[in-house]
Amino acid sequence: MLWTKTFIPTLRDDPADAELVSHKLLTRGGYIRKLTSGIYNYLPLMQRTLHKVMNIVREEMDASGAIEITMPVLHPAELWQKTGRWDTIGKEQMRMKDRHLRDMVLGATHEEVVTWIARGELKSYRQIPLNMYQIQVKFRDEIRPRYGLMRGREFIMKDAYTFDANEDGLKVAYNKMADAYFKAFNRCGLEVKMVESDVGNMGGFGAHEFMVPVTTAGGEEVILSCSSCDYAANVEKAQSVPLVESKRDEEHKTKEMIMTPDMRTIEEVTEYLKKPAEMLIKTLIYLADGKPVAVLIRGDRSINEIKLINYLRCLELEMAPPETILKLTGAQVGFSGPVGLTGLKIIADPEIKGMVNFVVGANKDDTHFINVNQDDFKVDDYVELRNAEAGEGCARCGRGHLEAYSGIEVGNLFMLGTKYSEALGATFVDEKGEEKPFVMGSYGIGITRTAQSAVEAFHDDKGIIWPKQIAPYDFHVIPLFMDNDQQREVAFQIRDDLEDAGYSVLIDDRDERPGVKFNDADLIGMPIRIAIGDRGLKEGVIEIIRRKDMQMEKVPVDQGATRAIEIWKEL
Ligand code: ATP
Ligand code: MG
């Protein structure tokens, strides 16, 4: 492809709204252009990379036995109302009315529609197991669309859905998808980690995410993995054995009310009382779907609201506003405590069971209790609600400790079970003639997010360094001066040789200065560059440059293409 015949609008400056390096590079490299918040045009280079990612994913899905279909983007709201997700997804769903004023939905995911297909077409155990997938655009009105293609409001996803007779069947299907994911991501040049994750509003009984570990700000997810066994989980889900065992053996003292004027935060109270944060209990008051609940957690811990939502089975969780806290506790924010607290459910992290002689708010302004013990108040339920932290013990093997790193979620797997098949009445008749709901799984890969993740993982201060498998072109040929006949001829000959061998080539045929061409080549990041200039041609050589480390090799003109291919293969 000639540069002048395609369309690569590189920019000198970073876009003002871009935070992530990958977002900046894709915009400056002429790959993407924002239409409006979270909605992007994929320009020619991006289109080629996306095609490569989609092809790899499609090949691995096909190889796993999944069958490709295409479902509609536009759905009747009714389907979503039947499964209850009309309410649970809420504002993230793009909605509209058709001309008959019927509610319609732009698909954010396709469990509802695929289950509708199964309900109509799959009747017998002989038709399953079945895995149906598609690669298609999705719409989500994200609260915070950001980071370019990473969190868009419109994006491309591969989504697959499995139908099995029972949980054993589902597990087989699930593992097959996990294998296919490893193969697909590795073929895209990405190293991925499979980690346990929360099921979220998808429902079901188990889930994993595929993460690309990164050290940049692009890692929106925090992962904790064990130093000794293969346990790895998203922090949303991770469990741990706390490192500091609270002292149990100390003699119980009698509780005492003390003045703590204007001391509201854990830091202020610890400083004032000269007691470590692990001697304090935080009492947090939430509204779960409008109903108040108090949560007790050790002072130095942070609460995991996802664990709390899962336990409470609520749709919306928010901190109670000051007036509600005043009404419930009789005190301002910062002085809540469990002693004498009534009229709401009190739940506690089990870690506090081991604490003695601790500090809590006294439900009275400017006052705390010290030397409080478990028998001074009542807890309705103990539930693990704290965030696991790096350095803590592994809850699985008990030997290792947890290490933290950040990652980008590029794919996930959900064991859905029968939530959707039951809600929509999708059943089959088993060998014994009994009618049963399908046991389902759901599996997504963010195609656009995966492509941008590769840039987040592989770049330098000059630009993108594409993994060769998903680079828009395999080779970037640069004749330094197009008006030099010899340079032009050699460049076109090498391009022909490379294309004949089955490789894709971008040739920079612009009348630009060599410096401009090289800077653009660094920026757009094809894996191998071939530069043809006067000085080299006088010695009968061309230069082959590896983008990843800028290592340069001079090669005789007539061996240029052959040697370039060798270097490409070694990448
Ligand atoms: P997240 O936690 O990042 O919001 P999710 O759990 O909502 O992701 P799924 O609904 O399981 O994601 O979607 C499957 C895949 O689609 C994700 O693993 C991710 O790669 C991709 N994806 C999800 N939301 C977006 C988005 N807003 N923009 C781009 N890709 C997305
Ligand atoms: Mg999401």
Coordinates of C-alpha atoms and ligand atoms in Angstrom, one line a residue:
M1 CA 0.0 0.0 0.0
L2 CA 1.2 3.5 -0.9
W3 CA 1.1 6.0 1.9
T4 CA -0.4 8.6 -0.5
K5 CA -3.1 6.2 -1.5
T6 CA -4.3 5.4 2.0
F7 CA -5.1 7.8 4.8
I8 CA -2.7 8.1 7.8
P9 CA -3.3 11.5 9.4
T10 CA -0.5 11.6 11.9
L11 CA -0.4 14.5 14.4
R12 CA 2.4 16.3 16.1
D13 CA 0.6 17.0 19.3
D14 CA -1.2 14.8 21.8
P15 CA -4.9 15.2 22.0
A16 CA -5.9 17.4 24.9
D17 CA -8.2 14.9 26.5
A18 CA -6.0 11.8 26.4
E19 CA -4.6 10.4 29.7
L20 CA -3.2 7.1 28.5
V21 CA -0.2 6.7 26.4
S22 CA -2.0 4.3 24.1
H23 CA -4.8 6.7 23.6
K24 CA -2.3 9.5 22.7
L25 CA -0.3 7.3 20.3
L26 CA -3.3 5.9 18.5
T27 CA -4.7 9.4 18.0
R28 CA -1.3 10.9 17.0
G29 CA -0.6 7.9 14.8
G30 CA -3.7 8.6 12.8
Y31 CA -5.4 5.3 13.9
I32 CA -8.5 6.7 15.6
R33 CA -10.5 9.9 15.7
K34 CA -13.0 10.7 18.4
L35 CA -16.5 11.6 17.2
T36 CA -17.9 12.3 20.6
S37 CA -17.3 11.1 24.1
G38 CA -16.5 7.3 24.0
I39 CA -17.3 7.0 20.3
Y40 CA -14.5 6.6 17.8
N41 CA -13.8 6.3 14.1
Y42 CA -11.4 3.6 13.2
L43 CA -9.2 5.0 10.4
P44 CA -7.4 2.7 7.9
L45 CA -4.5 1.6 10.0
M46 CA -6.8 0.8 13.0
Q47 CA -9.2 -1.0 10.7
R48 CA -6.3 -3.3 9.6
T49 CA -5.2 -4.1 13.2
L50 CA -8.8 -4.7 14.3
H51 CA -9.3 -7.1 11.3
K52 CA -6.2 -9.0 12.4
V53 CA -7.4 -9.2 16.0
M54 CA -10.9 -10.3 14.9
N55 CA -9.4 -12.9 12.5
I56 CA -7.3 -14.4 15.2
V57 CA -10.2 -14.5 17.7
R58 CA -12.5 -16.0 15.0
E59 CA -10.0 -18.7 14.1
E60 CA -9.6 -19.7 17.7
M61 CA -13.3 -19.7 18.3
D62 CA -13.9 -21.8 15.2
A63 CA -11.1 -24.2 16.2
S64 CA -12.8 -24.6 19.6
G65 CA -16.0 -25.7 17.9
A66 CA -18.0 -22.5 18.4
I67 CA -20.4 -21.5 15.6
E68 CA -20.5 -17.9 14.3
I69 CA -23.8 -16.1 14.0
T70 CA -24.8 -12.4 14.0
M71 CA -27.5 -11.2 16.3
P72 CA -29.3 -7.9 16.0
V73 CA -27.9 -4.8 17.6
L74 CA -31.4 -3.5 18.2
H75 CA -33.5 -5.4 20.7
P76 CA -37.1 -5.1 22.0
A77 CA -37.0 -3.9 25.6
E78 CA -39.4 -6.7 26.6
L79 CA -36.6 -9.3 26.5
W80 CA -34.6 -7.3 28.9
Q81 CA -37.6 -6.8 31.1
K82 CA -38.2 -10.5 31.3
T83 CA -34.7 -11.2 32.7
G84 CA -34.8 -8.2 35.0
R85 CA -31.8 -6.6 33.5
W86 CA -33.9 -3.7 32.2
D87 CA -33.8 -2.6 35.9
T88 CA -30.3 -3.8 36.9
I89 CA -28.3 -2.4 34.0
G90 CA -30.3 0.8 34.2
K91 CA -28.6 3.9 32.8
E92 CA -25.7 2.0 31.2
Q93 CA -28.2 0.7 28.6
M94 CA -28.7 2.8 25.5
R95 CA -32.5 3.1 25.0
M96 CA -34.9 4.6 22.5
K97 CA -38.4 4.3 21.3
D98 CA -39.4 3.2 17.9
R99 CA -42.1 5.0 15.8
H100 CA -44.8 3.0 17.7
L101 CA -43.4 4.3 20.9
R102 CA -42.2 0.8 21.8
D103 CA -39.1 0.7 24.1
M104 CA -36.0 -0.5 22.2
V105 CA -32.5 -1.2 23.4
L106 CA -29.1 -1.1 21.8
G107 CA -27.4 -4.3 22.7
A108 CA -24.7 -4.1 25.5
T109 CA -24.4 -7.9 25.5
H110 CA -26.5 -10.6 24.1
E111 CA -27.6 -13.2 26.7
E112 CA -31.2 -12.3 26.2
V113 CA -31.2 -12.6 22.5
V114 CA -29.1 -15.8 22.3
T115 CA -31.4 -17.4 24.9
W116 CA -34.4 -16.3 22.7
I117 CA -32.8 -18.2 19.8
A118 CA -32.3 -21.2 22.0
R119 CA -35.8 -21.1 23.3
G120 CA -37.2 -21.2 19.7
E121 CA -34.7 -23.6 18.0
L122 CA -33.1 -25.9 20.5
K123 CA -35.5 -28.6 21.9
S124 CA -33.6 -31.7 22.5
Y125 CA -30.4 -32.9 24.3
R126 CA -29.2 -34.0 20.9
Q127 CA -28.8 -30.4 19.7
I128 CA -26.4 -29.6 22.5
P129 CA -23.7 -28.8 23.6
L130 CA -23.7 -25.7 21.4
N131 CA -21.6 -22.6 21.5
M132 CA -22.8 -19.7 19.4
Y133 CA -20.7 -16.6 19.0
Q134 CA -20.5 -13.3 17.1
I135 CA -18.1 -10.4 16.6
Q136 CA -20.1 -7.2 16.7
V137 CA -20.5 -3.7 17.9
K138 CA -21.9 -3.1 21.5
F139 CA -23.3 -0.1 23.1
R140 CA -22.9 0.9 26.8
D141 CA -23.6 4.4 28.1
E142 CA -20.7 4.1 30.5
I143 CA -20.6 6.6 33.4
R144 CA -17.0 7.5 32.6
P145 CA -16.1 6.8 29.0
R146 CA -12.4 7.3 28.9
Y147 CA -9.0 6.1 27.8
G148 CA -9.9 6.0 24.1
L149 CA -11.0 2.6 23.0
M150 CA -10.5 1.1 26.4
R151 CA -13.8 2.3 27.8
G152 CA -16.0 3.4 24.9
R153 CA -19.7 3.8 24.7
E154 CA -19.6 2.0 21.4
F155 CA -17.0 -0.8 20.9
I156 CA -16.5 -4.2 19.3
M157 CA -16.8 -7.4 21.2
K158 CA -16.6 -11.0 20.5
D159 CA -19.3 -12.6 22.6
A160 CA -20.0 -16.4 22.8
Y161 CA -22.7 -18.3 24.6
T162 CA -22.8 -22.0 25.5
F163 CA -25.7 -24.2 26.0
D164 CA -25.3 -27.4 28.0
A165 CA -27.4 -30.0 29.7
N166 CA -25.8 -29.7 33.1
E167 CA -23.0 -28.2 35.1
D168 CA -20.5 -30.8 34.1
G169 CA -21.1 -29.9 30.5
L170 CA -20.8 -26.2 31.3
K171 CA -17.4 -26.8 32.9
V172 CA -16.1 -28.5 29.7
A173 CA -17.4 -25.7 27.6
Y174 CA -15.9 -23.1 30.0
N175 CA -12.5 -24.7 29.9
K176 CA -12.5 -24.9 26.2
M177 CA -13.2 -21.2 26.0
A178 CA -10.4 -20.5 28.5
D179 CA -8.0 -22.5 26.3
A180 CA -9.2 -20.6 23.2
Y181 CA -8.7 -17.3 25.0
F182 CA -5.1 -18.1 25.9
K183 CA -4.4 -19.1 22.3
A184 CA -6.1 -16.0 20.8
F185 CA -4.4 -13.5 23.1
N186 CA -1.0 -15.2 22.8
R187 CA -1.4 -15.1 19.0
C188 CA -2.1 -11.4 19.3
G189 CA 1.3 -11.1 21.0
L190 CA -0.1 -10.5 24.4
E191 CA 0.7 -12.3 27.6
V192 CA -2.4 -12.7 29.7
K193 CA -3.3 -13.9 33.2
M194 CA -6.6 -15.6 33.9
V195 CA -7.9 -14.4 37.3
E196 CA -11.0 -15.1 39.4
S197 CA -13.5 -12.4 39.2
D198 CA -16.9 -11.3 40.6
V199 CA -20.0 -12.2 38.6
G200 CA -21.4 -8.7 38.8
N201 CA -24.9 -8.2 37.3
M202 CA -24.3 -11.0 34.9
G203 CA -25.4 -13.5 37.6
G204 CA -24.4 -17.1 37.8
F205 CA -21.9 -18.9 40.0
G206 CA -18.4 -18.3 38.8
A207 CA -16.3 -16.0 36.6
H208 CA -12.8 -15.3 35.4
E209 CA -11.2 -12.4 33.7
F210 CA -8.3 -12.3 31.2
M211 CA -5.9 -9.5 32.1
V212 CA -3.0 -7.9 30.3
P213 CA -0.6 -6.9 33.1
V214 CA 0.7 -3.4 32.5
T215 CA 2.8 -1.0 34.6
T216 CA 1.1 2.1 33.1
A217 CA -1.9 4.0 34.2
G218 CA -3.9 1.9 31.8
G219 CA -4.3 -0.9 34.3
E220 CA -7.7 -0.2 35.6
E221 CA -8.0 -3.5 37.5
V222 CA -6.0 -4.6 40.5
I223 CA -5.0 -8.2 40.6
L224 CA -3.8 -10.1 43.6
S225 CA -1.9 -13.3 43.0
C226 CA -0.3 -15.8 45.3
S227 CA 3.5 -16.1 45.4
S228 CA 3.3 -19.8 46.0
C229 CA 0.2 -21.4 44.3
D230 CA -1.7 -20.4 41.2
Y231 CA -4.4 -18.4 43.0
A232 CA -5.0 -15.1 41.2
A233 CA -8.1 -12.9 41.6
N234 CA -9.4 -9.4 40.8
V235 CA -9.2 -7.4 44.0
E236 CA -13.1 -7.1 43.7
K237 CA -13.2 -10.8 44.5
A238 CA -9.9 -11.7 46.2
Q239 CA -9.8 -13.2 49.6
S240 CA -6.9 -13.3 52.0
V241 CA -5.6 -14.3 55.4
P242 CA -4.8 -11.0 57.3
L243 CA -1.2 -10.6 58.2
V244 CA -1.6 -8.8 61.5
E245 CA -3.5 -11.2 63.8
S246 CA -5.4 -9.1 66.2
K247 CA -4.5 -9.9 69.8
R248 CA -7.1 -12.1 71.4
D249 CA -5.4 -13.0 74.6
E250 CA -5.4 -9.6 76.2
E251 CA -7.7 -9.3 79.3
H252 CA -11.0 -7.5 78.5
K253 CA -11.3 -4.1 80.1
T254 CA -14.4 -2.1 80.8
K255 CA -15.6 0.3 78.1
E256 CA -15.2 3.9 78.8
M257 CA -16.6 7.0 77.1
I258 CA -14.0 9.7 76.2
M259 CA -14.2 13.1 74.5
T260 CA -12.7 13.3 71.0
P261 CA -13.5 16.8 70.0
D262 CA -13.9 17.1 66.2
M263 CA -11.9 13.9 65.7
R264 CA -13.8 12.1 63.0
T265 CA -11.5 10.3 60.7
I266 CA -9.4 7.2 61.6
E267 CA -6.2 9.3 61.2
E268 CA -7.5 12.0 63.6
V269 CA -8.6 9.5 66.2
T270 CA -5.5 7.4 66.1
E271 CA -3.3 10.4 66.3
Y272 CA -5.3 11.9 69.2
L273 CA -5.7 8.6 71.2
K274 CA -2.2 7.4 70.3
K275 CA -3.6 4.0 69.3
P276 CA -2.9 2.3 66.0
A277 CA -5.6 2.1 63.4
E278 CA -6.0 -1.7 63.9
M279 CA -7.3 -1.0 67.4
L280 CA -10.2 1.0 65.9
I281 CA -13.4 -0.2 64.4
K282 CA -14.9 1.9 61.6
T283 CA -18.7 1.9 61.5
L284 CA -19.9 2.8 58.0
I285 CA -23.5 3.4 57.4
Y286 CA -24.8 2.6 53.9
L287 CA -28.2 2.8 52.2
A288 CA -28.8 -0.4 50.3
D289 CA -31.7 0.2 47.9
G290 CA -32.6 2.9 50.4
K291 CA -32.5 0.7 53.5
P292 CA -29.8 1.6 56.1
V293 CA -27.2 -1.0 57.1
A294 CA -24.2 -0.5 59.4
V295 CA -20.9 -2.2 58.5
L296 CA -18.1 -2.7 60.9
I297 CA -14.5 -3.1 59.7
R298 CA -11.1 -2.7 61.3
G299 CA -9.8 0.9 61.2
D300 CA -6.9 0.2 58.9
R301 CA -9.0 -1.8 56.3
S302 CA -10.9 -0.7 53.3
I303 CA -14.3 -2.0 52.5
N304 CA -15.0 -3.9 49.3
E305 CA -18.4 -2.6 48.2
I306 CA -18.8 -5.3 45.6
K307 CA -18.6 -8.0 48.3
L308 CA -21.1 -5.9 50.3
I309 CA -23.5 -5.6 47.3
N310 CA -23.3 -9.3 46.7
Y311 CA -24.0 -10.1 50.3
L312 CA -26.9 -7.6 50.5
R313 CA -28.2 -8.5 47.1
C314 CA -29.0 -4.9 46.5
L315 CA -29.0 -3.0 43.2
E316 CA -27.8 0.3 44.6
L317 CA -25.5 1.0 47.4
E318 CA -24.5 4.4 48.7
M319 CA -23.1 5.9 51.8
A320 CA -25.9 7.3 54.0
P321 CA -26.1 11.1 53.9
P322 CA -25.3 13.0 57.1
E323 CA -29.0 13.7 58.0
T324 CA -29.7 9.9 57.9
I325 CA -26.7 9.2 60.0
L326 CA -27.8 11.8 62.5
K327 CA -31.3 10.4 62.6
L328 CA -30.1 6.8 63.1
T329 CA -27.2 7.4 65.5
G330 CA -28.0 10.7 67.1
A331 CA -24.6 12.0 66.1
Q332 CA -22.8 13.6 63.2
V333 CA -20.7 11.7 60.7
G334 CA -17.5 10.4 62.3
F335 CA -18.9 9.3 65.6
S336 CA -21.0 6.3 64.7
G337 CA -20.5 3.1 66.6
P338 CA -22.2 -0.3 67.2
V339 CA -22.8 0.2 70.9
G340 CA -26.5 0.8 71.5
L341 CA -27.1 1.2 67.8
T342 CA -30.6 -0.1 66.9
G343 CA -33.1 0.1 64.1
L344 CA -30.8 -1.2 61.4
K345 CA -28.9 -4.3 60.4
I346 CA -25.3 -4.5 61.7
I347 CA -22.8 -6.6 59.8
A348 CA -19.2 -7.0 60.5
D349 CA -16.0 -8.3 58.9
P350 CA -15.0 -11.5 60.7
E351 CA -11.6 -10.0 61.4
I352 CA -13.1 -8.0 64.2
K353 CA -13.9 -11.2 66.1
G354 CA -10.3 -11.4 67.1
M355 CA -10.1 -7.8 68.5
V356 CA -10.2 -6.8 72.1
N357 CA -10.3 -3.5 73.9
F358 CA -10.9 -1.5 70.8
V359 CA -12.2 2.0 70.0
V360 CA -15.5 2.8 68.4
G361 CA -17.6 5.9 67.9
A362 CA -20.1 6.5 70.7
N363 CA -23.1 7.8 68.7
K364 CA -22.7 11.1 70.4
D365 CA -21.0 14.2 68.9
D366 CA -17.2 14.5 69.8
T367 CA -17.2 11.2 71.7
H368 CA -15.8 7.7 71.3
F369 CA -15.7 4.6 73.4
I370 CA -12.4 3.0 74.3
N371 CA -11.9 -0.6 75.6
V372 CA -14.9 -1.9 73.8
N373 CA -15.3 -5.7 73.4
Q374 CA -17.6 -7.9 71.4
D375 CA -20.1 -8.4 74.2
D376 CA -20.7 -4.7 74.3
F377 CA -22.8 -4.8 71.1
K378 CA -24.7 -7.1 68.8
V379 CA -23.8 -8.1 65.3
D380 CA -26.4 -9.6 63.0
D381 CA -24.0 -11.3 60.6
Y382 CA -20.3 -11.7 60.0
V383 CA -19.3 -11.5 56.4
E384 CA -15.9 -11.0 54.8
L385 CA -16.2 -7.5 53.4
R386 CA -12.7 -6.0 53.5
N387 CA -10.4 -5.6 50.5
A388 CA -7.6 -8.2 50.4
E389 CA -4.3 -6.5 50.3
A390 CA -0.8 -7.2 48.9
G391 CA 1.4 -8.8 51.5
E392 CA -1.5 -10.7 53.1
G393 CA -1.6 -14.5 53.2
C394 CA -3.1 -16.6 50.5
A395 CA -6.5 -17.9 51.5
R396 CA -6.2 -20.9 49.1
C397 CA -2.8 -22.5 49.9
G398 CA -2.1 -20.8 53.2
R399 CA 1.6 -20.7 52.4
G400 CA 2.2 -17.9 49.9
H401 CA 1.5 -14.2 50.2
L402 CA -0.5 -12.0 47.8
E403 CA 1.3 -9.8 45.3
A404 CA -0.5 -7.0 43.6
Y405 CA -0.2 -5.8 40.0
S406 CA -2.5 -3.9 37.7
G407 CA -4.0 -5.1 34.5
I408 CA -6.4 -4.4 31.7
E409 CA -9.4 -6.7 31.4
V410 CA -9.5 -7.9 27.8
G411 CA -11.8 -10.8 28.2
N412 CA -13.9 -12.7 30.6
L413 CA -15.8 -16.0 31.2
F414 CA -19.0 -16.4 33.1
M415 CA -20.7 -19.6 34.3
L416 CA -24.2 -18.3 34.1
G417 CA -26.1 -21.4 35.0
T418 CA -29.9 -21.3 34.4
K419 CA -30.6 -17.6 35.2
Y420 CA -31.4 -16.7 31.6
S421 CA -32.8 -19.9 30.4
E422 CA -35.2 -20.0 33.3
A423 CA -36.2 -16.4 32.9
L424 CA -36.9 -16.8 29.2
G425 CA -38.2 -20.3 29.3
A426 CA -35.5 -21.9 27.2
T427 CA -35.7 -25.6 27.9
F428 CA -34.8 -28.9 26.2
V429 CA -35.9 -32.4 26.7
D430 CA -33.2 -34.7 28.1
E431 CA -32.5 -38.4 27.5
K432 CA -35.1 -39.4 30.1
G433 CA -37.8 -37.2 28.5
E434 CA -37.6 -34.6 31.2
E435 CA -37.8 -30.9 30.3
K436 CA -34.9 -28.8 31.7
P437 CA -33.5 -25.3 31.4
F438 CA -30.2 -25.0 29.5
V439 CA -27.2 -24.5 31.7
M440 CA -25.4 -21.5 30.1
G441 CA -22.1 -19.8 29.9
S442 CA -21.2 -16.4 28.5
Y443 CA -17.7 -15.4 27.2
G444 CA -16.6 -11.9 26.0
I445 CA -13.5 -10.5 24.4
G446 CA -13.1 -6.8 23.9
I447 CA -11.7 -6.6 20.4
T448 CA -11.1 -2.8 20.4
R449 CA -9.8 -2.9 24.0
T450 CA -7.5 -5.7 23.2
A451 CA -6.0 -3.8 20.3
Q452 CA -5.4 -0.7 22.4
S453 CA -4.0 -2.9 25.2
A454 CA -1.2 -4.0 22.9
V455 CA -0.2 -0.4 22.5
E456 CA -0.4 0.2 26.2
A457 CA 1.9 -2.8 26.7
F458 CA 4.2 -2.2 23.8
H459 CA 5.5 1.3 23.0
D460 CA 8.4 3.6 23.7
D461 CA 8.8 7.3 23.9
K462 CA 8.8 7.6 20.1
G463 CA 5.6 5.6 19.4
I464 CA 3.9 2.3 19.1
I465 CA 5.7 -1.1 18.8
W466 CA 3.1 -3.4 17.4
P467 CA 3.4 -7.1 18.1
K468 CA 3.9 -8.4 14.6
Q469 CA 0.8 -10.5 14.5
I470 CA -1.6 -7.5 14.8
A471 CA 0.5 -4.7 13.2
P472 CA -1.4 -3.0 10.3
Y473 CA 1.4 -3.9 7.9
D474 CA 4.3 -6.3 8.4
F475 CA 6.9 -4.0 6.7
H476 CA 7.3 -0.3 6.3
V477 CA 9.5 0.6 3.3
I478 CA 10.9 4.1 3.2
P479 CA 12.7 5.4 0.1
L480 CA 14.3 8.6 1.6
F481 CA 13.7 10.6 -1.5
M482 CA 10.9 9.7 -3.9
D483 CA 12.3 11.8 -6.7
N484 CA 15.5 9.7 -6.7
D485 CA 14.8 7.0 -9.4
Q486 CA 17.1 4.4 -8.0
Q487 CA 15.7 4.7 -4.5
R488 CA 12.2 4.5 -5.8
E489 CA 12.9 1.5 -8.0
V490 CA 14.7 -0.4 -5.2
A491 CA 11.9 0.4 -2.8
F492 CA 9.2 -0.9 -5.1
Q493 CA 11.2 -4.0 -6.0
I494 CA 11.5 -4.9 -2.3
R495 CA 7.9 -4.2 -1.8
D496 CA 7.0 -6.5 -4.7
D497 CA 9.3 -9.3 -3.3
L498 CA 7.8 -9.0 0.2
E499 CA 4.2 -9.0 -1.2
D500 CA 4.9 -11.9 -3.4
A501 CA 6.1 -13.8 -0.3
G502 CA 2.7 -13.1 1.3
Y503 CA 3.6 -10.1 3.5
S504 CA 1.8 -6.7 3.7
V505 CA 3.9 -3.6 3.1
L506 CA 3.3 0.1 3.6
I507 CA 5.6 2.2 1.4
D508 CA 6.1 5.8 2.3
D509 CA 6.0 7.4 -1.1
R510 CA 5.5 11.0 0.2
D511 CA 7.6 13.9 -0.8
E512 CA 8.5 14.5 2.7
R513 CA 11.9 14.9 4.3
P514 CA 13.5 11.7 5.6
G515 CA 13.3 13.0 9.2
V516 CA 9.5 13.4 8.9
K517 CA 9.1 9.9 7.4
F518 CA 11.3 8.3 10.2
N519 CA 9.4 10.1 12.9
D520 CA 6.1 8.9 11.5
A521 CA 7.5 5.4 11.1
D522 CA 8.5 5.4 14.8
L523 CA 5.1 6.7 15.7
I524 CA 2.9 4.3 13.8
G525 CA 5.1 1.3 14.8
M526 CA 5.3 -1.4 12.1
P527 CA 7.6 -4.1 13.3
I528 CA 10.2 -3.8 10.6
R529 CA 11.3 -0.8 8.6
I530 CA 13.4 -0.9 5.5
A531 CA 15.2 2.4 4.6
I532 CA 16.6 3.0 1.2
G533 CA 18.9 6.0 0.8
D534 CA 21.7 7.3 -1.3
R535 CA 24.5 6.6 1.0
G536 CA 23.5 3.0 1.3
L537 CA 22.9 2.4 -2.3
K538 CA 26.4 3.7 -3.1
E539 CA 27.7 0.7 -1.0
G540 CA 24.9 -1.5 -2.5
V541 CA 23.0 -1.8 0.8
I542 CA 19.7 -1.0 2.4
E543 CA 19.0 -0.7 6.1
I544 CA 16.6 -3.0 7.9
I545 CA 15.5 -1.6 11.3
R546 CA 13.7 -3.6 14.0
R547 CA 11.2 -1.3 15.6
K548 CA 11.2 -2.9 19.0
D549 CA 14.9 -2.1 19.8
M550 CA 15.8 0.0 16.7
Q551 CA 18.5 -2.5 15.9
M552 CA 19.8 -1.8 12.4
E553 CA 21.3 -4.2 9.9
K554 CA 22.8 -3.2 6.5
V555 CA 21.9 -5.8 3.9
P556 CA 22.9 -6.0 0.2
V557 CA 20.1 -4.7 -2.0
D558 CA 19.4 -8.1 -3.7
Q559 CA 19.1 -9.9 -0.3
G560 CA 16.9 -7.1 1.2
A561 CA 13.6 -8.9 1.1
T562 CA 14.9 -12.3 2.1
R563 CA 16.8 -11.0 5.0
A564 CA 13.9 -8.7 6.1
I565 CA 11.6 -11.8 6.2
E566 CA 14.1 -13.7 8.3
I567 CA 14.2 -10.9 10.8
W568 CA 10.4 -10.7 10.8
K569 CA 10.2 -14.4 11.5
E570 CA 12.6 -14.1 14.4
L571 CA 10.6 -11.4 16.1
Ligands
ATP1 P1 -15.5 -3.6 32.8 O1 -15.4 -4.2 34.2 O2 -14.2 -3.2 32.2 O3 -16.6 -2.6 32.7 P2 -17.3 -5.6 31.9 O4 -17.2 -6.6 33.0 O5 -18.4 -4.7 31.9 O6 -15.9 -4.8 31.8 P3 -18.1 -7.5 29.9 O7 -19.5 -7.1 30.0 O8 -17.9 -8.8 30.4 O9 -17.2 -6.4 30.6 O10 -17.6 -7.4 28.4 C1 -16.6 -8.3 27.9 C2 -15.4 -7.6 27.4 O11 -15.7 -6.4 26.6 C3 -14.5 -7.0 28.6 O12 -13.7 -8.0 29.0 C4 -13.8 -5.9 27.9 O13 -12.6 -6.4 27.2 C5 -14.7 -5.4 26.9 N1 -15.4 -4.2 27.3 C6 -16.4 -4.0 28.3 N2 -16.8 -2.8 28.4 C7 -16.1 -2.1 27.4 C8 -16.1 -0.7 27.0 N3 -16.9 0.2 27.6 N4 -15.3 -0.3 26.0 C9 -14.5 -1.2 25.4 N5 -14.4 -2.5 25.7 C10 -15.2 -2.9 26.7
MG2 MG -18.6 -2.7 32.5

